[in-house]
Coordinates of C-alpha atoms in Angstrom, one line a residue:
X17 CA 54.9 61.4 -31.2
X18 CA 52.1 60.2 -28.9
X19 CA 51.2 62.9 -26.5
X20 CA 50.9 60.3 -23.7
X21 CA 54.6 59.7 -23.9
X22 CA 55.5 63.4 -23.1
X23 CA 54.8 63.1 -19.4
X24 CA 54.2 59.3 -18.9
X25 CA 52.0 58.8 -15.8
X26 CA 53.3 62.0 -14.2
X27 CA 51.7 62.4 -10.8
X28 CA 52.4 66.1 -11.0
X29 CA 49.7 66.4 -13.7
X30 CA 46.5 64.8 -12.2
X31 CA 43.4 64.9 -14.3
X32 CA 41.0 64.3 -11.4
X33 CA 40.9 63.6 -7.7
X34 CA 38.4 61.0 -6.4
X35 CA 37.2 61.2 -2.8
X36 CA 34.3 59.5 -1.2
X37 CA 32.3 62.7 -1.3
X38 CA 33.0 64.0 -4.8
X39 CA 35.1 63.8 -7.9
X40 CA 37.0 67.0 -8.7
X41 CA 38.4 67.2 -12.2
X42 CA 39.9 69.7 -14.6
X43 CA 39.0 70.1 -18.2
X44 CA 39.1 72.8 -20.9
X45 CA 36.6 75.5 -20.2
X46 CA 35.9 78.9 -21.7
X47 CA 37.2 81.7 -19.3
X48 CA 34.4 84.0 -20.6
X49 CA 31.7 81.5 -19.5
X50 CA 33.1 81.1 -15.9
X51 CA 33.5 84.9 -15.7
X52 CA 29.9 85.4 -16.8
X53 CA 28.7 83.0 -14.2
X54 CA 30.6 85.0 -11.5
X55 CA 28.9 88.1 -12.8
X56 CA 25.5 86.5 -12.6
X57 CA 26.2 85.2 -9.0
X58 CA 29.7 85.5 -7.4
X59 CA 31.0 82.1 -6.5
X60 CA 29.3 80.2 -9.3
X61 CA 32.3 80.6 -11.6
X62 CA 34.6 79.1 -9.0
X63 CA 32.3 76.2 -8.2
X64 CA 32.3 75.3 -11.9
X65 CA 36.1 75.2 -11.8
X66 CA 36.0 72.9 -8.7
X67 CA 37.3 75.6 -6.4
X68 CA 34.6 74.8 -3.8
X69 CA 35.9 76.6 -0.7
X70 CA 36.4 79.9 -2.5
X71 CA 33.1 79.5 -4.4
X72 CA 31.1 78.8 -1.2
X73 CA 32.7 81.8 0.5
X74 CA 31.7 84.1 -2.4
X75 CA 28.2 82.7 -2.3
X76 CA 27.8 83.4 1.4
X77 CA 29.3 86.9 0.8
X78 CA 26.9 87.6 -2.0
X79 CA 23.8 86.6 0.0
X80 CA 24.8 88.7 3.0
X81 CA 26.0 91.8 1.2
X82 CA 23.3 91.8 -1.4
X83 CA 20.5 91.6 1.1
X84 CA 22.1 94.2 3.4
X85 CA 22.7 96.7 0.6
X86 CA 19.2 95.9 -0.9
X87 CA 20.8 95.5 -4.3
X88 CA 18.0 93.5 -5.8
X89 CA 15.5 96.2 -4.7
X90 CA 17.7 98.8 -6.4
X91 CA 17.8 96.7 -9.5
X92 CA 14.0 96.4 -9.5
X93 CA 13.4 100.1 -9.1
X94 CA 16.1 101.1 -11.6
X95 CA 14.8 98.8 -14.4
X96 CA 11.2 99.9 -13.8
X97 CA 12.2 103.6 -14.0
X98 CA 11.8 104.5 -10.3
X99 CA 15.2 106.1 -9.8
X100 CA 14.4 108.1 -6.7
X101 CA 13.1 105.0 -5.0
X102 CA 16.3 103.1 -6.1
X103 CA 18.5 105.8 -4.6
X104 CA 16.5 105.8 -1.3
X105 CA 16.6 101.9 -1.1
X106 CA 20.3 101.5 -1.4
X107 CA 22.4 101.3 1.8
X108 CA 25.7 102.9 0.8
X109 CA 27.5 101.4 3.8
X110 CA 27.1 97.9 2.3
X111 CA 26.7 98.9 -1.4
X112 CA 30.2 100.3 -1.7
X113 CA 31.6 97.3 0.0
X114 CA 30.0 95.1 -2.6
X115 CA 31.7 96.5 -5.7
X116 CA 35.3 95.5 -5.2
X117 CA 34.7 91.9 -4.3
X118 CA 32.1 91.5 -7.1
X119 CA 34.7 92.6 -9.7
X120 CA 37.4 90.5 -8.1
X121 CA 35.2 87.3 -8.2
X122 CA 34.7 87.7 -12.0
X123 CA 38.3 88.5 -12.6
X124 CA 39.6 85.7 -10.5
X125 CA 37.4 83.1 -12.1
X126 CA 38.6 84.2 -15.6
X127 CA 42.2 84.1 -14.5
X128 CA 41.8 80.7 -12.8
X129 CA 40.2 79.2 -15.9
X130 CA 43.1 80.3 -18.1
X131 CA 45.6 78.7 -15.7
X132 CA 43.6 75.5 -15.2
X133 CA 43.2 75.0 -18.9
X134 CA 47.0 74.8 -19.2
X135 CA 47.1 72.2 -16.4
X136 CA 44.3 70.3 -18.2
X137 CA 46.4 70.0 -21.4
X138 CA 49.3 68.7 -19.4
X139 CA 47.1 66.3 -17.5
X140 CA 45.8 64.8 -20.8
X141 CA 49.4 64.3 -22.0
X142 CA 50.6 62.9 -18.6
X143 CA 47.9 60.1 -18.8
X144 CA 48.1 59.6 -15.0
X145 CA 46.1 56.5 -13.8
X146 CA 43.0 57.4 -11.8
X147 CA 41.4 55.7 -8.7
X148 CA 37.9 54.9 -10.0
X149 CA 36.5 53.5 -6.7
X150 CA 36.7 55.2 -3.3
X151 CA 35.1 54.0 -0.1
X152 CA 35.3 55.0 3.5
X153 CA 33.2 54.9 6.6
X154 CA 31.0 57.8 5.3
X155 CA 30.4 57.3 1.6
X156 CA 31.1 55.3 -1.6
X157 CA 32.1 57.0 -4.8
X158 CA 32.8 55.3 -8.1
X159 CA 33.1 56.0 -11.8
X160 CA 30.1 55.0 -13.9
X161 CA 28.3 56.5 -16.8
X162 CA 25.3 58.7 -16.1
X163 CA 22.8 60.5 -18.4
X164 CA 23.4 64.3 -18.4
X165 CA 19.7 64.9 -19.2
X166 CA 18.7 63.0 -16.1
X167 CA 20.9 65.2 -14.0
X168 CA 19.5 68.3 -15.8
X169 CA 15.9 67.2 -15.2
X170 CA 16.5 66.5 -11.5
X171 CA 18.0 69.9 -11.2
X172 CA 14.9 71.5 -12.8
X173 CA 12.7 69.7 -10.3
X174 CA 14.8 70.7 -7.3
X175 CA 18.2 72.5 -7.7
X176 CA 20.9 70.5 -6.1
X177 CA 19.4 67.0 -6.6
X178 CA 21.1 66.7 -10.0
X179 CA 24.4 67.2 -8.3
X180 CA 23.6 64.4 -5.9
X181 CA 22.9 62.2 -8.9
X182 CA 26.5 62.7 -10.1
X183 CA 27.8 62.3 -6.6
X184 CA 28.9 66.0 -6.2
X185 CA 27.8 66.0 -2.6
X186 CA 29.3 69.3 -1.4
X187 CA 27.9 71.2 -4.3
X188 CA 24.6 69.4 -4.1
X189 CA 23.9 70.1 -0.5
X190 CA 25.0 73.7 -0.7
X191 CA 22.7 74.3 -3.6
X192 CA 19.8 72.5 -1.9
X193 CA 20.3 74.6 1.3
X194 CA 20.6 77.8 -0.8
X195 CA 17.4 76.9 -2.7
X196 CA 15.5 76.2 0.5
X197 CA 16.5 79.5 2.2
X198 CA 15.7 81.6 -0.9
X199 CA 12.4 79.7 -1.5
X200 CA 11.4 80.4 2.1
X201 CA 12.3 84.1 2.3
X202 CA 11.0 84.9 -1.2
X203 CA 7.7 83.2 -0.6
X204 CA 8.1 81.4 -3.9
X205 CA 5.7 78.6 -3.2
X206 CA 2.9 81.1 -2.4
X207 CA 3.8 83.0 -5.5
X208 CA 3.4 79.8 -7.5
X209 CA 0.1 79.0 -5.8
X210 CA -1.4 82.5 -6.6
X211 CA 0.0 82.5 -10.1
X212 CA -1.6 79.1 -10.9
X213 CA -4.9 80.5 -9.6
X214 CA -4.4 83.6 -11.9
X215 CA -4.4 85.9 -8.9
X216 CA -1.5 87.9 -10.2
X217 CA -2.0 90.9 -7.9
X218 CA -1.8 88.7 -4.8
X219 CA 1.3 86.9 -6.3
X220 CA 3.0 90.3 -6.5
X221 CA 1.9 91.4 -3.1
X222 CA 3.1 88.2 -1.3
X223 CA 6.5 88.0 -2.9
X224 CA 9.7 89.4 -1.6
X225 CA 11.7 90.7 -4.6
X226 CA 14.9 91.1 -2.6
X227 CA 15.0 87.3 -2.4
X228 CA 12.9 86.3 -5.4
X229 CA 15.4 87.8 -7.9
X230 CA 18.0 85.3 -6.7
X231 CA 15.9 82.5 -8.1
X232 CA 16.8 82.6 -11.9
X233 CA 20.5 82.5 -11.2
X234 CA 20.3 79.6 -8.8
X235 CA 18.0 77.7 -11.0
X236 CA 19.9 78.1 -14.3
X237 CA 23.2 77.4 -12.6
X238 CA 22.0 74.1 -11.0
X239 CA 20.8 73.0 -14.4
X240 CA 23.9 74.0 -16.2
X241 CA 26.5 72.7 -13.8
X242 CA 24.9 69.3 -13.2
X243 CA 24.6 68.8 -17.0
X244 CA 28.1 69.8 -17.9
X245 CA 29.7 67.9 -15.0
X246 CA 27.8 64.7 -16.0
X247 CA 29.2 65.1 -19.6
X248 CA 32.7 65.5 -18.3
X249 CA 32.5 62.6 -15.8
X250 CA 31.4 60.4 -18.7
X251 CA 34.4 61.5 -20.7
X252 CA 36.6 60.8 -17.7
X253 CA 35.1 57.3 -17.4
X254 CA 35.9 56.6 -21.1
X255 CA 39.5 57.8 -20.7
X256 CA 40.1 55.8 -17.5
X257 CA 38.7 52.6 -19.0
X258 CA 40.7 53.1 -22.2
X259 CA 43.9 53.4 -20.2
X260 CA 43.0 50.3 -18.1
X261 CA 42.4 48.2 -21.3
X262 CA 45.7 49.5 -22.8
X263 CA 47.7 48.5 -19.7
X264 CA 46.0 45.2 -19.1
X265 CA 44.8 43.7 -22.4
X266 CA 47.2 44.9 -25.0
X267 CA 50.0 42.5 -24.8
X268 CA 52.5 43.2 -27.5
X269 CA 53.1 39.5 -28.1
X270 CA 49.4 38.7 -28.5
X271 CA 49.1 39.4 -32.1
X272 CA 52.1 37.3 -33.0
X273 CA 50.2 34.1 -32.0
X274 CA 47.1 34.8 -34.1
X275 CA 47.6 32.2 -36.8
X276 CA 50.3 29.7 -35.8
X277 CA 50.4 26.7 -38.1
X278 CA 48.6 23.6 -37.0
X279 CA 46.2 25.1 -34.5
X280 CA 42.5 25.3 -34.7
X281 CA 41.7 28.1 -32.3
X282 CA 38.9 30.4 -33.0
X283 CA 39.1 34.2 -32.6
X284 CA 36.0 36.1 -31.8
X285 CA 36.2 39.8 -32.5
X286 CA 33.6 42.1 -31.0
X287 CA 33.0 45.8 -30.6
X288 CA 31.7 47.8 -27.6
X289 CA 31.0 51.2 -26.4
X290 CA 32.8 52.4 -23.3
X291 CA 30.6 51.2 -20.4
X292 CA 30.7 49.0 -17.3
X293 CA 29.2 46.2 -19.5
X294 CA 32.5 45.9 -21.3
X295 CA 34.5 45.2 -18.1
X296 CA 31.8 42.9 -16.8
X297 CA 32.1 40.9 -20.1
X298 CA 35.9 40.6 -19.7
X299 CA 35.5 39.6 -16.0
X300 CA 32.9 37.1 -16.9
X301 CA 35.1 35.5 -19.6
X302 CA 38.0 35.2 -17.2
X303 CA 35.8 33.5 -14.6
X304 CA 34.6 31.1 -17.2
X305 CA 38.1 30.0 -18.1
X306 CA 39.4 32.4 -20.8
X307 CA 42.9 33.4 -19.5
X308 CA 43.9 37.1 -19.6
X309 CA 46.7 36.4 -22.2
X310 CA 44.0 35.3 -24.7
X311 CA 42.0 38.6 -24.4
X312 CA 43.0 41.6 -26.4
X313 CA 41.2 45.0 -26.0
X314 CA 41.9 48.2 -27.9
X315 CA 40.2 51.5 -27.4
X316 CA 39.6 53.5 -30.6
X317 CA 41.0 57.0 -30.6
X318 CA 38.7 59.4 -32.4
X319 CA 40.9 61.6 -34.7
X320 CA 38.0 64.0 -35.6
X321 CA 35.4 64.6 -32.9
X322 CA 32.0 65.4 -34.3
X323 CA 29.7 67.9 -32.6
X324 CA 26.3 66.8 -31.3
X325 CA 23.5 69.0 -30.3
X326 CA 22.4 66.6 -27.6
X327 CA 24.7 64.9 -25.2
X328 CA 23.7 61.4 -23.9
X329 CA 25.0 58.8 -21.5
X330 CA 26.9 57.0 -24.3
X331 CA 27.8 60.0 -26.6
X332 CA 29.1 63.3 -25.5
X333 CA 31.7 65.7 -26.8
X334 CA 31.4 68.5 -24.2
X335 CA 30.7 71.1 -26.9
X336 CA 27.0 71.3 -26.2
X337 CA 24.3 73.9 -26.5
X338 CA 24.2 74.9 -22.8
X339 CA 26.9 77.5 -22.2
X340 CA 25.3 80.6 -23.7
X341 CA 21.7 79.2 -23.3
X342 CA 21.8 78.9 -19.5
X343 CA 23.6 82.3 -19.1
X344 CA 21.1 84.2 -21.3
X345 CA 18.3 82.3 -19.7
X346 CA 19.4 83.5 -16.3
X347 CA 19.7 87.1 -17.4
X348 CA 16.4 87.3 -19.2
X349 CA 14.6 85.5 -16.4
X350 CA 15.8 88.2 -14.0
X351 CA 14.5 90.8 -16.4
X352 CA 11.2 89.0 -16.7
X353 CA 10.9 88.8 -12.9
X354 CA 11.7 92.5 -12.6
X355 CA 9.2 93.7 -15.2
X356 CA 6.6 91.2 -13.9
X357 CA 6.2 93.5 -10.9
X358 CA 4.7 96.2 -13.2
X359 CA 3.2 94.0 -16.0
X360 CA 0.1 91.9 -15.8
X361 CA 1.0 88.3 -15.0
X362 CA 3.3 88.8 -12.1
X363 CA 7.0 88.0 -11.6
X364 CA 6.8 84.2 -11.8
X365 CA 5.0 84.1 -15.2
X366 CA 7.2 86.7 -16.8
X367 CA 10.3 85.2 -15.2
X368 CA 9.4 81.9 -16.9
X369 CA 8.7 83.6 -20.2
X370 CA 12.1 85.4 -20.0
X371 CA 13.8 82.1 -19.1
X372 CA 12.3 80.4 -22.1
X373 CA 13.1 83.2 -24.5
X374 CA 16.6 83.6 -23.2
X375 CA 17.3 79.8 -23.4
X376 CA 16.0 79.7 -27.0
X377 CA 18.1 82.7 -28.0
X378 CA 21.2 81.5 -26.2
X379 CA 20.8 77.9 -27.6
X380 CA 20.5 79.3 -31.1
X381 CA 23.8 81.2 -30.6
X382 CA 25.4 78.1 -29.2
X383 CA 24.3 76.1 -32.2
X384 CA 25.5 78.7 -34.7
X385 CA 28.9 79.0 -33.0
X386 CA 29.5 75.2 -32.7
X387 CA 28.3 74.5 -36.2
X388 CA 31.2 76.6 -37.4
X389 CA 33.6 74.4 -35.5
X390 CA 32.4 71.0 -36.3
X391 CA 30.2 69.1 -38.7
X392 CA 26.8 67.7 -37.5
X393 CA 26.7 63.9 -37.7
X394 CA 24.3 61.1 -37.0
X395 CA 23.7 60.2 -33.3
X396 CA 24.0 56.5 -33.9
X397 CA 26.2 54.5 -31.6
X398 CA 29.8 54.0 -32.8
X399 CA 32.5 51.6 -32.0
X400 CA 34.8 52.7 -29.2
X401 CA 36.5 49.5 -28.1
X402 CA 37.5 46.4 -30.1
X403 CA 37.7 43.1 -28.1
X404 CA 39.4 40.0 -29.5
X405 CA 39.0 36.7 -27.7
X406 CA 41.1 33.6 -28.5
X407 CA 39.3 30.4 -27.6
X408 CA 38.9 26.8 -28.5
X409 CA 36.1 25.8 -30.9
X410 CA 34.1 24.2 -28.0
X411 CA 34.2 27.6 -26.2
X412 CA 32.7 29.7 -29.0
X413 CA 29.1 29.4 -27.9
X414 CA 30.1 30.4 -24.3
X415 CA 32.1 33.5 -25.5
X416 CA 29.3 34.6 -27.9
X417 CA 26.7 34.3 -25.2
X418 CA 28.7 36.3 -22.7
X419 CA 29.5 39.1 -25.2
X420 CA 25.9 39.3 -26.5
X421 CA 24.5 39.4 -22.9
X422 CA 26.8 42.4 -22.1
X423 CA 25.6 44.4 -25.1
X424 CA 28.3 43.9 -27.7
X425 CA 27.6 46.2 -30.7
X426 CA 28.7 43.6 -33.2
X427 CA 30.6 40.3 -33.4
X428 CA 32.5 38.2 -35.9
X429 CA 34.3 34.8 -35.7
X430 CA 37.7 34.0 -37.4
X431 CA 38.9 30.4 -37.6
X432 CA 42.7 30.3 -37.4
X433 CA 43.0 27.2 -39.6
X434 CA 41.0 28.4 -42.6
X435 CA 41.2 32.2 -41.9
X436 CA 37.6 32.9 -42.8
X437 CA 35.2 35.2 -41.0
X438 CA 31.5 35.2 -40.7
X439 CA 29.3 37.8 -39.1
X440 CA 27.5 36.4 -36.0
X441 CA 25.6 39.3 -34.6
X442 CA 25.0 42.9 -35.3
X443 CA 23.0 45.0 -32.9

């Protein structure tokens, strides 16, 4: 039985909510990953889940309590072996207040992930239609495909900007503000300047470790969250477009009129990836005189999803190599920054070394785990939608031109009278 018929278009099971400011969606996640992000920085696990209010409150709480209890200073002294200084630096009035909420944030993000995964399964079965375009007096938000690596690179250049690229405005602006505040109080730009001049002693002297040790967590989270959300938004786009094509261009009576005797109509069969070009092609054909009842579109359901090491704008499976990589990168970058205060090279240089090593180790773990689950395949484009156009012989050139201009992967022509096919294009 088709899963979509279990809860047909049930509004109780929404897959996503589209507003002018952001698109909030649920999808299957690992509860361990969200819990680890909450351990790295309370609030991050909840933001990953789309629980923005709770996540932002935990972030504000973390900044205030951490700095007042001098936790990062305690971490620095402890890992460098200065235990007496660590004890003296800790403010017990704030430190004891920190523990309970910290543990709760990790526990709650784990519990919420387990619950939301159940709703995600029900939402996939309900197949509820989505609003793909939202506009009000403040903003415009719409579904379109975006490149996850573009979001990741923007996040590397300035955390928060990658979220703006995917139109996650609340998360983007919060991360940008957080990044600016921490950069200012940690004197990061001065640390970068002295490090690039190889004046490592001055880089150590000018930095404020209480704020600087926040940096790896913010940086890795911005990269990870922007990347993963872009992948999931692209999958949401594919699903919404597939449902639209099924509702609008899969008339059950269409196939019965394929080869009626005595007609000389031509059928042009083409293949597409899920993208805006597909809908532009259909719209263009309708404007040029091809009626809707002569257009048939079918989205291909992939029975076995391959695993790809690199997600792109047109190919993503959501089982990438970022989960463990970004988490281990954040941990090892903090350790590198800590030991950079006693090793030659300073906290920035060793933080970057730790980030790189952690990312490589975590990425290797991700690859090893996912290779057990799925078989690596070629990254070539594959057919996702089949489009069949019924037209008169004099319209074939027009239809072929429209489909080619809108990036059809391949095309073939079938004459209804002689029932022969010839390949026209193959990109």
